[in-house]
Amino acid sequence: MKNLSVEAFTSLPSITSTRTSTAHAEYSSKPLRMVLPFTQVISDVDDTLKSSGGVKIGDIALGGIDRQYERGEFYPGVFQFMFELSISSFESKGISPQEGMLQGLAPPKVAVLTARAEEFKLALELKEDSKLAKAFRKTGEEFGVEQWGLGPVLYGSVAEWIVQDRKGLRKFSNFERLINQDPTGEIMEYIYVGDTGELDQEAGETMLREYPEVVKAVFLHVVSEESLPPIPESKLINGRPVIFFRTYVGAAVSAKKLGLVSESAMMRVVA
């Protein structure tokens, strides 16, 4: 494996590390070798983590189209599902996240690709004291993992609000920025979780076409302005799955079938 400096390793926006040893010691430690590559979840916000409520300004949706839940309401099981995916590289090797943390390793934080315009960041920024960030942290803390939660946030622009068809391309471009955190492709693998309302499918499928070696799966939350929309059939792109789901319990069941999480992890989402 290519050696990186300690500074380069600890500066990755999704990894927490408190070790001060040399790069050689960092990469030759048994726990680190065993859990690599980490799994980082990449998520959309509106209609993926929480409902947009289907609010519109004129003909333009204000964040999404889902009317099944009230605007701002978190989807049941969403934070647990993303936590289980984040710790899967630990669990699959029989190492608990707590054991990893004793070695200075923490599960990667969730990266966010959002269509929210960076020009409106003052009003729309996802901050550490937001309800969303607190809900992420609480999920990790309940499992004994401190400071897991919201990681790097990559925004859209006003241009995508005006020309809606550009949202998928912008999210994919931001994904390419994100994966530059690991140019070796040896530290991180990714799972993208989005929804069917704002071209997340286009972004996710492009990820699988262009980067199947590092993107393990795409999960898409089925949303609609109508109640109980039909769920499309899952499919493969470059041998990687695209999974459509209505609830995060359903997403967890699919993840278990694909071997992405354990049965106990699935049941923690169901509970």
XYZ file of C-alpha atoms in Angstrom, residues 79-246:
168
model
C -29.668 7.217 10.944
C -29.341 3.648 12.208
C -29.189 2.341 8.644
C -26.362 4.695 7.746
C -24.524 3.915 10.970
C -24.685 0.172 10.275
C -23.274 0.673 6.785
C -20.528 2.883 8.246
C -19.385 0.247 10.750
C -19.749 -2.683 8.340
C -16.028 -2.830 7.532
C -15.343 -3.271 11.251
C -18.078 -5.826 11.884
C -17.228 -7.939 8.842
C -13.735 -8.474 10.285
C -15.008 -9.236 13.786
C -13.753 -5.919 15.170
C -16.124 -3.725 17.123
C -16.083 0.022 16.457
C -15.094 0.462 20.109
C -12.007 -1.718 19.584
C -11.159 0.295 16.512
C -11.449 3.527 18.441
C -8.939 2.248 20.993
C -6.538 2.145 18.032
C -7.515 5.685 17.058
C -9.846 4.571 14.256
C -13.471 5.604 13.935
C -16.116 4.708 11.348
C -16.184 7.236 8.490
C -18.639 10.069 8.891
C -21.459 10.436 6.388
C -20.613 12.645 3.417
C -23.435 14.748 2.011
C -24.088 15.641 -1.614
C -26.929 18.129 -1.674
C -28.632 20.233 -4.330
C -28.905 23.067 -1.802
C -27.312 26.148 -3.335
C -23.946 27.160 -1.898
C -24.909 30.782 -2.584
C -27.653 30.342 0.051
C -25.302 28.616 2.487
C -25.850 31.257 5.150
C -29.469 30.124 5.446
C -29.200 26.480 4.365
C -25.841 25.359 5.775
C -25.833 22.040 7.616
C -24.173 22.978 10.892
C -22.851 20.843 13.739
C -25.548 22.179 16.071
C -28.389 21.395 13.640
C -31.068 18.830 14.487
C -29.720 16.677 11.658
C -26.140 16.641 12.931
C -27.317 15.989 16.491
C -29.450 13.041 15.355
C -26.452 11.505 13.592
C -24.207 11.965 16.653
C -26.803 10.531 19.019
C -27.021 7.346 16.952
C -23.273 6.807 17.185
C -23.131 7.669 20.866
C -25.820 5.113 21.664
C -23.466 2.508 20.203
C -20.459 3.885 22.072
C -18.972 5.687 19.059
C -18.315 9.334 19.845
C -18.414 12.030 17.160
C -19.688 9.819 14.353
C -22.156 11.633 12.164
C -22.203 14.432 9.653
C -19.010 14.690 7.620
C -18.094 16.759 4.568
C -20.971 18.578 2.865
C -20.742 19.395 -0.834
C -23.363 21.850 -2.054
C -25.032 22.611 -5.344
C -25.546 26.076 -6.825
C -28.288 28.444 -7.871
C -27.739 27.238 -11.442
C -29.196 23.826 -10.546
C -32.210 25.444 -8.921
C -32.891 27.292 -12.158
C -32.024 24.397 -14.496
C -33.236 21.399 -12.511
C -31.870 18.854 -15.005
C -28.311 19.767 -13.943
C -28.709 18.494 -10.382
C -27.602 14.941 -11.152
C -24.467 16.101 -12.925
C -23.578 18.483 -10.093
C -23.918 15.725 -7.501
C -21.709 13.425 -9.559
C -19.120 16.185 -9.969
C -19.146 16.696 -6.204
C -18.690 12.941 -5.753
C -15.556 13.139 -7.867
C -14.308 15.917 -5.588
C -15.042 13.737 -2.577
C -13.133 10.693 -3.765
C -10.014 12.818 -4.111
C -9.741 12.351 -0.334
C -8.370 8.911 -1.204
C -6.531 9.088 -4.527
C -5.040 5.615 -3.951
C -8.494 4.013 -3.873
C -7.264 1.780 -1.051
C -8.728 3.442 2.034
C -12.348 4.075 1.097
C -15.247 2.355 -0.581
C -18.587 4.102 -0.903
C -22.323 3.455 -0.691
C -24.598 6.156 -2.058
C -28.044 6.722 -0.535
C -30.367 9.105 -2.341
C -33.958 9.314 -3.509
C -35.953 9.186 -6.717
C -37.057 12.808 -6.598
C -34.088 14.991 -7.594
C -31.946 13.128 -10.136
C -30.080 11.170 -7.455
C -30.641 8.106 -9.617
C -28.762 9.744 -12.485
C -25.911 10.673 -10.135
C -25.759 7.221 -8.510
C -25.868 5.296 -11.766
C -23.105 7.482 -13.194
C -20.999 6.679 -10.117
C -21.445 2.974 -10.832
C -20.642 3.342 -14.500
C -17.511 5.409 -13.885
C -16.227 4.094 -10.533
C -17.517 0.525 -9.944
C -14.222 -0.382 -8.267
C -14.980 1.887 -5.279
C -18.786 2.330 -5.257
C -20.297 -0.776 -3.672
C -23.996 0.006 -4.079
C -26.616 2.680 -4.635
C -29.779 2.839 -2.510
C -32.657 5.033 -3.692
C -35.563 6.035 -1.456
C -38.738 5.917 -3.554
C -40.662 9.172 -3.090
C -43.582 10.712 -4.904
C -46.245 13.383 -4.719
C -48.676 10.462 -4.657
C -49.184 7.990 -1.827
C -47.600 4.538 -2.101
C -45.732 4.942 -5.384
C -44.658 1.702 -7.110
C -41.156 0.494 -6.279
C -38.978 -0.110 -9.363
C -37.115 -3.386 -9.644
C -33.528 -3.443 -8.446
C -30.823 -3.753 -11.103
C -27.102 -4.122 -11.635
C -24.727 -1.656 -13.264
C -21.190 -2.943 -13.777
C -22.054 -5.737 -11.370
C -23.004 -3.291 -8.616
C -26.571 -3.110 -7.244
C -29.053 -0.262 -7.518
C -31.669 -0.849 -4.812
C -35.016 0.952 -4.632
C -36.813 1.037 -1.269
C -39.777 2.691 0.430
